[in-house]
Amino acid sequence: MPKALFYIGGVNRGIGYVAKAAGKGIAAFELDLDTGGVEPLGITEGIDNPTFIAIAPGGNALAAVSEVDGWHEGLVTTYEIKDLAASLRYLNKQPTRGDYTCHAAFDRTGRYVGIANYGGVPIIEEPNKSFAIYPADEIGRLGALTAEVAHQGRGPNASRQDRPHAHCIQWTPDNRFVIVSDLGLDRLKIYRFDASSGTVEDHGEVVLPPSAGPRHFCFHPMLPIVYCVTELDCALVTMAFDAEAGTLEAIASTSTLPPGGHEGASASAIAISRYGRHVYVGNRGHDSVARFSTDPLTGIATFLGTTPSGGRIPRDFAFDPTGMILVVANQESDCLRLFRYRPETGDLDPIEPAIAVGSPTVVAFHPHLR
């Protein structure tokens, strides 16, 4: 029976947005794709608040950020993954040149790791960089940083946009550009990337509506389309992507909540089905996963409805490598909930029971099956 390996990061020391730190480190699990059963495989300890993790495209390495209250710089730590074993071998770590480090990603070759710093210390203090990029060797060991950039400005929401708040960094499919969403600026910033040196050059940006708060984004697997979830106004924005020019243009937006909305809700994660037919967005507070269909020609997303997330504060989720099971991390319920994807309708069917894990904030699947 095919099985998938996945890792869960979370909070193991106090941080303001989690009621109680109940995690222990980076937990590994095995998912039986036929039955939906999950087996815990162990926990890698010795890391502070691994609130986001990323796995290299080839599956050889894992990068984890440390997001800790009071630190002027977070950390990015890499581990070797060998022969699809669940255990992680520590490689090394680097300071992230900014605080509240909240996101990490490998470039499309696995030779570089980028991190995003949300930022919370006063803007006049050092180093206060919005993002940084590091080279990674063949097993994932990090070298000295090759690029760092500090965004400038603020948005209209005084309580959430008093300064730049980078929240997600990703490379374009052709690896020619790096895109960074900044919740504090209502912008996705675009940088030209030099793969030979690991450096970046300012290239452009796309501006979203005031107080939108762009959080995370993903690329359609077949169309020149990017989907961005905006945390503050709970919307999914469809953007046309010109790969040659390296530009984005917002072409549609729709709420992630049913009519009437939900006071206090904030959008979180985003995931797209294997062939791009459906997009999913997390609604914290409403505690649901919003479902969207995508137009096969234009890519524009249409709201279908919501599915209860099976717990409180669905912070992150991810599909297994076959695209048939979605694993949702419910941060404040200390559990994972699994759903079987129905490609015909986009519906999500719950798989029982819930899986216990402390303060989960991120789900990352290994790209290969066991």
XYZ file of C-alpha atoms in Angstrom:
370
model
C 0.000 0.000 0.000
C 1.376 3.463 -0.866
C 2.372 5.601 2.088
C 3.385 9.229 2.417
C 5.823 10.794 4.863
C 4.985 14.180 6.344
C 6.292 16.496 9.022
C 4.521 18.836 11.439
C 6.101 21.920 12.959
C 4.652 23.931 15.794
C 5.095 25.987 18.930
C 7.097 24.585 21.858
C 7.798 27.808 23.746
C 5.512 30.742 24.481
C 4.572 33.066 21.637
C 1.828 35.671 21.581
C -0.552 34.142 19.030
C -0.754 30.673 20.643
C -2.741 30.178 23.861
C -0.506 27.389 25.179
C 2.715 26.041 23.697
C 2.158 22.275 23.522
C 4.587 21.189 20.800
C 7.871 19.351 21.234
C 9.694 19.888 17.951
C 9.316 18.585 14.393
C 7.030 15.540 14.396
C 7.140 12.912 11.638
C 4.140 10.843 10.532
C 3.346 8.168 7.949
C 0.044 8.364 6.062
C -1.542 5.269 4.525
C -3.112 6.652 1.354
C -5.572 3.785 1.003
C -7.044 3.825 4.492
C -6.229 7.368 5.618
C -4.570 5.948 8.732
C -1.713 7.889 10.312
C 1.207 6.479 12.311
C 3.518 8.714 14.412
C 7.192 8.058 13.626
C 9.042 10.252 16.102
C 9.914 13.829 17.009
C 13.074 15.818 16.310
C 13.697 18.023 19.326
C 16.359 20.646 20.023
C 14.751 23.410 17.951
C 12.784 26.448 19.152
C 9.340 27.129 17.693
C 9.631 25.492 14.243
C 6.483 27.287 13.092
C 7.186 26.772 9.385
C 9.092 24.065 7.548
C 9.877 23.388 3.903
C 11.244 20.321 2.119
C 13.663 20.510 -0.816
C 12.245 19.579 -4.248
C 14.364 16.426 -4.346
C 13.349 15.442 -0.840
C 16.915 15.387 0.497
C 16.616 18.200 3.038
C 14.225 20.023 5.355
C 14.473 23.666 6.394
C 12.759 24.960 9.538
C 12.463 28.484 10.896
C 12.542 29.450 14.576
C 10.020 32.198 15.375
C 10.546 33.408 18.944
C 9.209 36.372 20.927
C 11.911 38.855 21.844
C 14.600 37.716 19.416
C 15.982 40.370 17.065
C 16.837 37.560 14.644
C 15.187 34.237 14.089
C 16.986 31.126 12.891
C 16.732 28.872 9.867
C 17.894 25.311 10.490
C 18.411 22.559 7.941
C 18.333 18.800 8.337
C 19.246 15.973 6.003
C 16.541 13.477 5.016
C 18.102 10.243 3.839
C 16.447 7.252 2.148
C 12.943 8.463 3.087
C 13.714 7.857 6.759
C 11.546 9.843 9.155
C 14.476 10.811 11.365
C 16.206 14.101 10.600
C 19.984 14.626 10.759
C 20.910 18.111 11.922
C 23.105 20.013 9.464
C 23.457 23.652 10.538
C 21.650 26.926 11.106
C 21.911 30.582 10.141
C 20.506 33.794 11.669
C 17.664 35.174 9.574
C 18.547 38.898 9.675
C 15.097 39.768 11.037
C 12.575 38.755 13.686
C 9.404 36.669 13.774
C 10.747 34.504 10.977
C 7.544 32.974 9.643
C 8.188 31.296 6.281
C 10.805 29.326 4.365
C 11.056 27.911 0.853
C 13.622 26.196 -1.354
C 14.180 27.469 -4.852
C 13.160 25.172 -7.704
C 16.609 23.528 -7.837
C 17.025 22.997 -4.096
C 20.250 25.012 -4.161
C 18.900 27.999 -2.210
C 16.673 28.585 0.814
C 14.705 31.788 1.292
C 13.074 33.002 4.506
C 10.544 35.738 5.282
C 10.619 37.813 8.465
C 7.255 39.120 9.629
C 8.988 41.657 11.865
C 7.876 42.999 15.202
C 10.751 44.869 16.823
C 10.868 48.643 16.297
C 11.683 49.398 12.674
C 14.716 51.506 13.668
C 16.472 48.522 15.263
C 18.851 46.223 13.414
C 18.935 44.080 11.355
C 15.192 44.227 10.474
C 15.434 42.609 7.029
C 12.208 41.475 5.371
C 13.714 38.445 3.673
C 17.013 36.690 3.140
C 18.395 33.976 0.843
C 21.064 31.349 1.599
C 22.855 28.806 -0.586
C 22.404 25.126 0.256
C 24.848 22.356 -0.658
C 23.940 18.929 -2.031
C 22.704 17.628 1.334
C 21.083 20.910 2.432
C 23.780 22.541 4.572
C 23.436 26.333 4.518
C 26.159 28.762 3.520
C 26.490 32.471 4.235
C 23.570 34.545 2.973
C 23.665 35.779 -0.604
C 20.802 38.300 -0.459
C 18.840 40.336 2.073
C 16.262 43.083 1.569
C 14.412 45.418 3.948
C 10.997 46.548 2.735
C 9.858 50.098 3.476
C 6.467 51.615 4.230
C 3.214 50.825 6.001
C -0.464 50.200 5.295
C -3.720 51.840 6.436
C -4.592 49.296 9.167
C -2.841 50.861 12.171
C -2.961 47.752 14.341
C -1.660 45.298 11.720
C 0.144 47.385 9.109
C 2.298 49.757 11.134
C 5.396 48.499 9.284
C 6.397 45.944 6.626
C 5.358 42.380 7.459
C 6.777 39.921 4.925
C 4.852 36.659 5.204
C 5.729 34.358 2.295
C 8.629 33.895 -0.131
C 8.551 31.736 -3.255
C 10.390 31.311 -6.531
C 8.519 31.381 -9.830
C 8.276 28.033 -11.672
C 11.132 28.984 -14.013
C 13.291 30.114 -11.049
C 13.929 33.514 -12.632
C 12.082 35.570 -10.040
C 11.501 35.613 -6.293
C 8.110 36.853 -5.056
C 7.556 38.044 -1.480
C 4.107 38.873 -0.102
C 4.079 41.685 2.445
C 1.007 41.838 4.674
C 1.984 45.243 6.044
C 2.280 46.903 2.645
C -0.615 45.270 0.733
C 1.901 44.285 -1.930
C 3.563 41.317 -3.547
C 7.130 42.380 -4.279
C 8.892 40.830 -7.282
C 12.669 40.390 -7.538
C 14.822 39.153 -10.393
C 16.904 36.208 -9.176
C 20.461 35.352 -10.271
C 20.827 31.614 -9.729
C 24.599 31.730 -10.220
C 25.162 34.135 -7.313
C 21.982 33.889 -5.268
C 21.465 37.640 -5.457
C 18.272 39.553 -6.214
C 17.377 42.783 -7.979
C 14.181 44.782 -7.489
C 11.901 44.108 -10.467
C 8.354 45.228 -9.670
C 5.286 44.722 -7.532
C 1.541 44.233 -7.586
C -0.560 46.393 -5.262
C -3.658 44.886 -3.651
C -6.602 46.779 -2.090
C -5.887 48.773 1.091
C -5.990 46.662 4.284
C -6.092 43.411 2.295
C -3.022 41.963 4.009
C -1.544 39.431 1.531
C -0.359 36.386 3.467
C 0.454 33.301 1.356
C 0.194 32.509 -2.354
C 0.519 29.576 -4.744
C 0.990 28.962 -8.460
C -1.522 27.148 -10.643
C 0.189 23.936 -11.871
C -0.902 24.407 -15.507
C -2.053 28.002 -16.090
C -0.142 31.305 -15.787
C -2.061 32.141 -12.642
C -1.164 32.942 -9.035
C -3.642 32.739 -6.160
C -3.062 34.889 -3.081
C -4.939 34.682 0.208
C -5.342 38.024 1.977
C -5.448 37.618 5.741
C -7.051 40.864 6.861
C -10.059 40.988 4.509
C -10.440 37.198 4.083
C -10.275 37.097 0.295
C -8.762 34.944 -2.434
C -7.204 37.032 -5.209
C -6.675 35.550 -8.680
C -3.690 37.088 -10.473
C -2.494 36.716 -14.058
C 1.216 35.890 -14.187
C 3.410 36.802 -17.150
C 6.389 34.492 -16.711
C 8.522 36.160 -19.381
C 7.998 39.693 -18.121
C 7.893 38.680 -14.454
C 4.674 40.587 -13.735
C 1.464 39.965 -11.810
C -1.971 41.519 -12.354
C -4.961 41.040 -10.061
C -7.948 39.993 -12.195
C -10.513 38.790 -9.633
C -11.182 38.581 -5.908
C -13.729 36.662 -3.856
C -14.421 36.237 -0.151
C -13.225 33.121 1.670
C -16.284 33.317 3.963
C -19.980 32.564 3.324
C -22.456 35.463 3.087
C -22.560 37.420 6.317
C -18.914 36.647 7.010
C -17.666 36.038 10.509
C -16.480 38.701 12.931
C -12.889 38.201 13.983
C -12.049 35.724 11.207
C -8.670 35.855 9.496
C -7.525 33.855 6.492
C -4.475 31.622 6.781
C -3.233 28.831 4.538
C -3.689 28.205 0.825
C -3.365 24.987 -1.189
C -4.237 23.984 -4.728
C -5.278 20.549 -5.992
C -2.862 18.539 -8.105
C -4.297 19.575 -11.468
C -5.455 23.017 -10.404
C -9.219 22.367 -10.451
C -9.742 23.538 -6.873
C -8.155 25.951 -4.388
C -8.503 25.811 -0.614
C -8.067 28.552 2.007
C -8.077 28.343 5.803
C -10.390 30.580 7.853
C -9.227 31.021 11.429
C -11.999 32.087 13.782
C -14.607 30.699 11.399
C -12.597 27.461 11.751
C -13.245 26.251 8.258
C -11.578 25.414 4.952
C -12.997 27.455 2.071
C -13.396 25.607 -1.228
C -13.062 27.217 -4.671
C -13.361 25.928 -8.229
C -11.115 27.377 -10.931
C -12.071 28.218 -14.496
C -10.127 25.908 -16.870
C -9.403 28.796 -19.269
C -9.083 31.956 -17.175
C -8.128 30.361 -13.868
C -10.518 32.666 -11.996
C -11.575 31.160 -8.669
C -15.244 30.822 -7.674
C -16.346 30.258 -4.081
C -18.072 26.900 -3.516
C -18.563 26.866 0.253
C -16.740 25.928 3.443
C -15.947 22.702 5.274
C -15.462 22.704 9.072
C -11.751 22.272 9.785
C -12.374 19.819 12.617
C -10.726 22.000 15.237
C -9.868 25.552 16.276
C -7.606 27.873 14.255
C -6.726 25.990 11.035
C -3.345 27.601 10.492
C -1.911 25.441 7.726
C -2.635 22.442 5.519
C -1.153 20.479 2.626
C -2.044 17.760 0.127
C -0.166 14.469 0.026
C 1.971 13.884 -3.121
C -0.903 12.135 -4.932
C -3.213 15.066 -4.201
C -5.971 12.944 -2.684
C -5.736 13.668 1.062
C -5.560 17.081 2.719
C -3.994 17.303 6.195
C -5.150 20.299 8.267
C -3.234 21.611 11.300
C -5.658 22.988 13.903
C -3.351 25.088 16.055
C -5.543 25.635 19.135
C -7.039 22.136 19.228
C -3.650 20.395 19.246
C -4.724 18.122 16.436
C -4.550 17.264 12.767
C -7.699 16.505 10.797
C -7.580 14.623 7.499
C -9.932 15.000 4.537
C -10.284 12.965 1.369
C -10.468 15.154 -1.732
C -13.251 14.594 -4.273
C -11.962 15.856 -7.652
C -15.409 15.890 -9.256
C -16.867 18.423 -6.844
C -14.021 19.779 -4.743
C -15.696 18.484 -1.589
C -13.626 17.375 1.394
C -14.776 14.240 3.233
C -13.544 13.962 6.857
C -11.402 10.968 7.788
C -11.655 9.859 11.410
C -10.143 10.067 13.947
C -8.256 13.298 14.677
C -4.489 12.972 15.152
C -3.066 14.463 18.356
C -0.051 16.772 18.042
C 0.816 19.819 20.130
C 0.283 23.345 18.732
C 0.641 22.419 15.036
C 1.325 25.359 12.716
C 2.630 23.795 9.481
C 2.247 20.631 7.398
C 4.968 19.555 4.932
C 4.865 16.383 2.824
C 7.916 14.632 1.460
C 7.601 14.690 -2.364
C 8.187 10.921 -2.757
C 6.064 8.015 -1.543
C 7.455 5.357 0.767
